[in-house]
CSV table of C-alpha atoms in Angstrom, one decimal:
chain,number,residue,atom,x,y,z
A,1,MET,CA,-57.1,114.0,279.1
A,2,GLN,CA,-58.3,117.3,280.1
A,3,ILE,CA,-55.9,120.4,279.3
A,4,ASN,CA,-55.3,122.5,282.5
A,5,TRP,CA,-55.1,125.9,281.2
A,6,PHE,CA,-54.5,127.5,283.8
A,7,THR,CA,-51.0,126.0,284.0
A,8,VAL,CA,-50.5,126.3,280.2
A,9,ILE,CA,-51.6,129.8,280.2
A,10,ALA,CA,-48.7,130.0,283.1
A,11,GLN,CA,-45.9,128.5,281.6
A,12,ILE,CA,-46.2,130.5,278.5
A,13,LEU,CA,-45.7,133.5,280.6
A,14,ASN,CA,-43.0,132.6,282.6
A,15,PHE,CA,-41.7,131.1,279.3
A,16,LEU,CA,-42.5,135.2,278.3
A,17,VAL,CA,-40.8,136.0,281.2
A,18,LEU,CA,-37.7,134.1,280.8
A,19,VAL,CA,-37.6,135.1,277.3
A,20,TRP,CA,-37.9,138.5,278.0
A,21,LEU,CA,-35.5,138.4,281.2
A,22,MET,CA,-32.5,136.3,278.7
A,23,LYS,CA,-32.7,138.5,276.4
A,24,ARG,CA,-33.2,141.1,278.8
A,25,TYR,CA,-30.3,140.1,281.1
A,26,LEU,CA,-28.3,137.7,279.0
A,27,TYR,CA,-28.5,137.9,274.8
A,28,LYS,CA,-28.3,141.4,275.3
A,29,PRO,CA,-24.7,141.7,276.7
A,30,ILE,CA,-23.6,139.2,274.7
A,31,LEU,CA,-24.2,140.5,271.6
A,32,ASP,CA,-23.2,143.9,272.6
A,33,MET,CA,-19.8,141.9,273.7
A,34,ILE,CA,-19.9,140.4,270.3
A,35,ASP,CA,-20.7,143.6,268.5
A,36,ALA,CA,-17.7,145.7,270.0
A,37,ARG,CA,-15.5,142.3,269.5
A,38,GLU,CA,-16.5,142.8,266.2
A,39,LYS,CA,-15.3,146.1,266.1
A,40,LYS,CA,-12.3,146.1,267.9
A,41,ILE,CA,-11.7,142.8,265.0
A,42,ALA,CA,-12.5,145.3,262.4
A,43,GLY,CA,-9.8,147.9,263.4
A,44,GLN,CA,-7.7,145.7,264.2
A,45,LEU,CA,-7.7,144.5,260.8
A,46,ALA,CA,-8.1,148.3,259.2
A,47,ASP,CA,-5.1,148.9,261.4
A,48,ALA,CA,-3.8,145.5,259.9
A,49,LYS,CA,-4.5,146.2,256.3
A,50,ALA,CA,-2.7,149.9,256.8
A,51,THR,CA,0.3,148.8,258.6
A,52,LYS,CA,0.3,146.4,255.1
A,53,SER,CA,0.2,149.4,253.1
A,54,GLU,CA,2.1,151.4,254.5
A,55,ALA,CA,5.1,148.1,255.1
A,56,LYS,CA,4.1,147.8,251.0
A,57,ALA,CA,5.0,151.7,250.4
A,58,GLU,CA,8.2,150.9,252.3
A,59,GLN,CA,9.1,148.4,250.3
A,60,ASP,CA,8.1,149.7,247.4
A,61,GLU,CA,10.6,152.9,248.3
A,62,PHE,CA,12.8,150.3,249.4
A,63,ASN,CA,12.5,148.9,246.2
A,64,LYS,CA,13.0,151.5,244.2
A,65,LYS,CA,15.9,153.4,246.7
A,66,ASN,CA,17.8,149.8,245.4
A,67,ARG,CA,16.3,150.3,241.9
A,68,VAL,CA,18.4,153.6,241.8
A,69,PHE,CA,21.0,152.7,244.1
A,70,ASP,CA,22.0,150.0,241.2
A,71,GLN,CA,21.5,151.9,238.7
A,72,GLN,CA,23.9,154.6,240.4
A,73,LYS,CA,26.6,151.7,241.1
A,74,ASN,CA,27.1,150.6,237.7
A,75,ALA,CA,27.5,153.7,235.8
A,76,LEU,CA,30.4,154.2,238.6
A,77,MET,CA,31.6,150.8,237.7
A,78,ASP,CA,31.0,151.4,233.8
A,79,LYS,CA,32.6,155.1,234.7
A,80,ALA,CA,35.4,153.4,237.0
A,81,ILE,CA,36.1,151.0,234.6
A,82,ALA,CA,36.4,153.1,231.6
A,83,GLU,CA,38.8,155.5,233.4
A,84,VAL,CA,40.8,152.1,234.4
A,85,GLY,CA,40.7,151.1,231.1
A,86,VAL,CA,42.1,154.5,229.8
A,87,GLN,CA,44.8,154.4,233.1
A,88,SER,CA,45.8,150.9,231.8
A,89,GLN,CA,46.4,152.2,228.1
A,90,LYS,CA,48.2,155.2,229.7
A,91,LEU,CA,50.1,153.5,231.8
A,92,LEU,CA,51.2,151.1,229.0
A,93,ALA,CA,51.6,153.2,226.8
A,94,GLU,CA,54.6,155.0,229.5
A,95,ALA,CA,55.5,151.3,230.2
A,96,LYS,CA,56.4,151.0,226.2
A,97,ASN,CA,57.8,153.5,225.6
A,98,ASN,CA,60.2,153.5,229.3
A,99,ALA,CA,61.5,150.0,227.5
A,100,ARG,CA,61.3,151.7,224.1
A,101,ALA,CA,63.5,154.1,225.9
A,102,LEU,CA,66.0,152.2,228.2
A,103,GLN,CA,66.2,149.6,225.2
A,104,ASP,CA,67.9,152.1,223.5
A,105,LYS,CA,70.0,153.6,226.7
A,106,LEU,CA,71.1,150.1,226.2
A,107,GLU,CA,72.2,149.5,222.3
A,108,LYS,CA,73.4,153.0,222.8
A,109,ALA,CA,75.8,151.9,226.1
A,110,ALA,CA,76.4,148.9,224.1
A,111,LYS,CA,77.7,150.8,221.3
A,112,ASP,CA,79.9,153.2,222.9
A,113,GLN,CA,81.7,150.5,224.8
A,114,GLN,CA,82.0,148.3,221.9
A,115,ALA,CA,83.8,151.7,220.4
A,116,ASP,CA,85.5,152.2,223.4
A,117,VAL,CA,87.0,148.4,223.3
A,118,ASN,CA,87.2,149.1,219.6
A,119,HIS,CA,89.4,152.2,219.7
A,120,GLN,CA,90.8,150.9,222.8
A,121,ARG,CA,92.6,148.4,220.3
A,122,GLU,CA,93.0,150.0,217.6
A,123,LYS,CA,95.3,152.6,220.2
A,124,GLU,CA,96.9,149.0,221.6
A,125,THR,CA,97.3,148.3,218.0
A,126,GLU,CA,98.7,151.7,216.8
A,127,LYS,CA,101.2,150.8,219.5
A,128,GLU,CA,102.8,147.9,219.2
A,129,VAL,CA,102.8,147.9,215.0
A,130,PHE,CA,104.5,151.7,216.1
A,131,ALA,CA,107.2,149.4,218.2
A,132,ILE,CA,107.8,146.8,216.7
A,133,THR,CA,108.4,148.8,213.6
A,134,LYS,CA,110.6,151.1,215.4
A,135,LYS,CA,112.4,147.5,216.6
A,136,VAL,CA,113.0,146.7,213.0
A,137,LEU,CA,114.7,150.0,212.2
A,138,ALA,CA,117.1,149.9,215.2
A,139,ASP,CA,118.1,145.9,214.1
A,140,LEU,CA,118.4,146.7,210.6
A,141,ALA,CA,120.1,150.0,211.7
A,142,ASP,CA,124.2,149.6,211.5
A,143,VAL,CA,127.6,151.3,210.9
A,144,ASP,CA,127.2,152.2,207.3
A,145,PHE,CA,123.7,153.3,208.0
A,146,GLU,CA,124.5,155.3,210.7
A,147,ALA,CA,127.4,156.8,208.9
A,148,GLN,CA,124.5,158.0,205.6
A,149,SER,CA,122.9,158.9,209.1
A,150,VAL,CA,125.1,162.0,209.6
A,151,HIS,CA,126.2,163.1,205.4
A,152,THR,CA,122.1,163.5,206.0
A,153,PHE,CA,122.1,165.5,209.0
A,154,ILE,CA,124.8,167.6,207.9
A,155,LYS,CA,122.9,168.4,205.0
A,156,ARG,CA,119.9,169.0,207.5
A,157,ILE,CA,121.6,171.6,208.8
A,158,ASN,CA,123.1,173.1,205.7
A,159,GLY,CA,120.5,173.1,204.0
A,160,ILE,CA,117.9,174.5,206.9
A,161,LYS,CA,115.9,178.5,206.7
A,162,GLU,CA,116.8,181.6,207.1
A,163,ALA,CA,115.0,182.0,210.2
A,164,GLU,CA,115.3,178.2,211.7
A,165,LYS,CA,119.0,179.8,211.2
A,166,ALA,CA,118.5,182.7,213.1
A,167,THR,CA,116.5,180.5,216.1
A,168,PHE,CA,119.6,178.3,216.4
A,169,ILE,CA,122.0,180.7,215.9
A,170,LYS,CA,120.7,182.6,219.6
A,171,ALA,CA,120.3,179.6,220.7
A,172,LEU,CA,123.6,178.1,220.4
A,173,HIS,CA,125.3,181.5,221.5
A,174,SER,CA,123.2,181.7,224.4
A,175,ALA,CA,124.0,178.4,225.3
A,176,SER,CA,125.8,178.3,228.7
A,177,GLY,CA,127.5,174.3,227.7
A,178,PRO,CA,128.4,172.8,224.9
A,179,ILE,CA,126.7,171.5,222.4
A,180,LEU,CA,124.9,167.8,223.2
A,181,VAL,CA,125.1,166.1,219.9
A,182,GLN,CA,123.7,162.9,220.3
A,183,SER,CA,123.4,159.6,218.0
A,184,ALA,CA,122.9,155.7,218.1
A,185,PHE,CA,125.9,154.6,217.5
A,186,ASP,CA,129.4,156.2,218.7
A,187,LEU,CA,130.7,158.0,215.7
A,188,PRO,CA,134.0,158.7,214.8
A,189,GLU,CA,135.8,160.9,215.0
A,190,LYS,CA,136.0,162.2,210.7
A,191,GLN,CA,131.7,162.4,210.8
A,192,GLN,CA,132.3,164.5,214.7
A,193,ALA,CA,134.7,166.9,212.8
A,194,GLU,CA,132.5,166.8,209.7
A,195,ILE,CA,129.5,168.0,212.6
A,196,LYS,CA,131.5,170.5,213.6
A,197,SER,CA,133.1,171.5,210.5
A,198,ALA,CA,129.4,172.1,209.2
A,199,VAL,CA,128.1,173.7,213.0
A,200,THR,CA,130.9,176.7,212.9
A,201,LYS,CA,130.5,177.2,209.4
A,202,ILE,CA,127.2,178.9,210.4
A,203,LEU,CA,127.8,180.2,214.2
A,204,GLY,CA,131.1,181.8,212.2
A,205,ALA,CA,133.0,180.2,216.1
A,206,GLN,CA,134.1,177.3,217.1
A,207,PRO,CA,132.0,176.2,220.0
A,208,SER,CA,132.4,173.3,222.5
A,209,PHE,CA,130.4,169.9,221.9
A,210,GLU,CA,129.7,167.0,223.5
A,211,PHE,CA,129.2,164.1,222.1
A,212,LYS,CA,126.8,160.9,223.5
A,213,THR,CA,124.8,157.9,222.0
A,214,ALA,CA,121.7,157.5,222.5
A,215,PRO,CA,120.6,154.3,221.8
A,216,GLY,CA,116.7,155.0,220.9
A,217,LEU,CA,117.4,157.2,218.0
A,218,ILE,CA,117.2,154.8,215.2
A,219,GLY,CA,119.3,155.5,212.1
A,220,GLY,CA,119.9,160.0,212.8
A,221,ILE,CA,122.0,162.6,214.8
A,222,GLU,CA,120.0,165.0,217.2
A,223,LEU,CA,121.5,168.3,218.4
A,224,THR,CA,120.6,170.1,221.6
A,225,THR,CA,122.0,173.6,222.6
A,226,LYS,CA,119.4,176.1,225.0
A,227,GLY,CA,115.9,174.4,224.5
A,228,TYR,CA,116.8,174.0,221.0
A,229,THR,CA,116.5,170.8,219.3
A,230,LEU,CA,117.6,170.3,215.0
A,231,GLY,CA,117.7,166.3,214.0
A,232,TRP,CA,116.7,163.6,211.5
A,233,SER,CA,115.8,160.2,212.5
A,234,ILE,CA,113.9,157.2,211.8
A,235,THR,CA,113.1,157.3,215.9
A,236,ALA,CA,111.7,160.9,214.3
A,237,TYR,CA,110.0,160.1,211.8
A,238,VAL,CA,107.5,157.3,213.4
A,239,ASN,CA,107.3,159.6,216.6
A,240,SER,CA,105.6,162.3,214.8
A,241,PHE,CA,103.3,159.9,212.1
A,242,GLU,CA,102.6,158.2,215.3
A,243,LYS,CA,101.7,161.3,216.9
A,244,SER,CA,99.1,162.8,213.5
A,245,ILE,CA,97.9,159.9,213.8
A,246,GLY,CA,96.8,160.3,217.6
A,247,GLU,CA,95.6,163.5,216.9
A,248,ALA,CA,93.4,162.2,214.0
A,249,GLY,CA,92.5,159.6,216.3
A,250,LYS,CA,91.2,162.6,219.1
A,251,GLN,CA,89.2,164.1,216.8
A,252,ILE,CA,87.3,161.4,216.2
A,253,PRO,CA,84.1,161.1,218.5
A,254,VAL,CA,84.2,157.2,219.7
A,255,THR,CA,80.6,157.7,221.1
A,256,GLY,CA,78.1,156.2,218.3
A,257,LYS,CA,80.8,156.4,215.5
A,258,LYS,CA,82.9,153.4,213.9
A,259,HIS,CA,87.0,154.1,213.7
A,260,HIS,CA,88.4,152.5,210.9
A,261,ALA,CA,91.0,150.9,211.2
A,262,ILE,CA,94.2,151.8,209.8
A,263,LYS,CA,95.7,149.5,206.7
């Protein structure tokens, strides 16, 4: 078989022309497009890397700010807890002081109330004692005892001091009405005469008299004229003692004090 060199050379030329045409019009645009695509991808990758770096920087900054915020928050919480602890201790101390003060007031009020109750009981007991005393003395008093009271009363008239006698005489002279003589029992005429004689001896004149019974005068006699009273009776002694006890009770402070009962 013979080789047709013309055909071979023609095919070689055709092949070279085809390669040049392909390189000129096909490969080069494709390669340029690939290069452009690669450059574009490389740019996008660079942008993505830059964006990632910025995002990482922003993330780091955010984390840093979060750490600072957490530190500040913890510091504020610690400070708040400390202040709350101090305030709670202060409030607790104030509450204890207020409770102690309230307890003291309640105890004082209870003591005062108990003292008032005791004082009132003492006063009521005193009244009962004096009432019973008066009743017993009234039951024991009789006519003979009353007669003895008249003699004691006359001695009282005869034994008054000069200053009191002057007041007595002045009151008797200034009186327009009769001299009132009161006793627990009706006085016999003899005893009335003795009283009149004793008074007349002091005045130097004969005044008018009015004799009345006063059951409240236990074992005694009372003479009254122009606001002046002269008398002797067990009732007067009991009333005087009762008055002195009452005045002594007023002088004793009730609050916070313990009253001593009369034995």
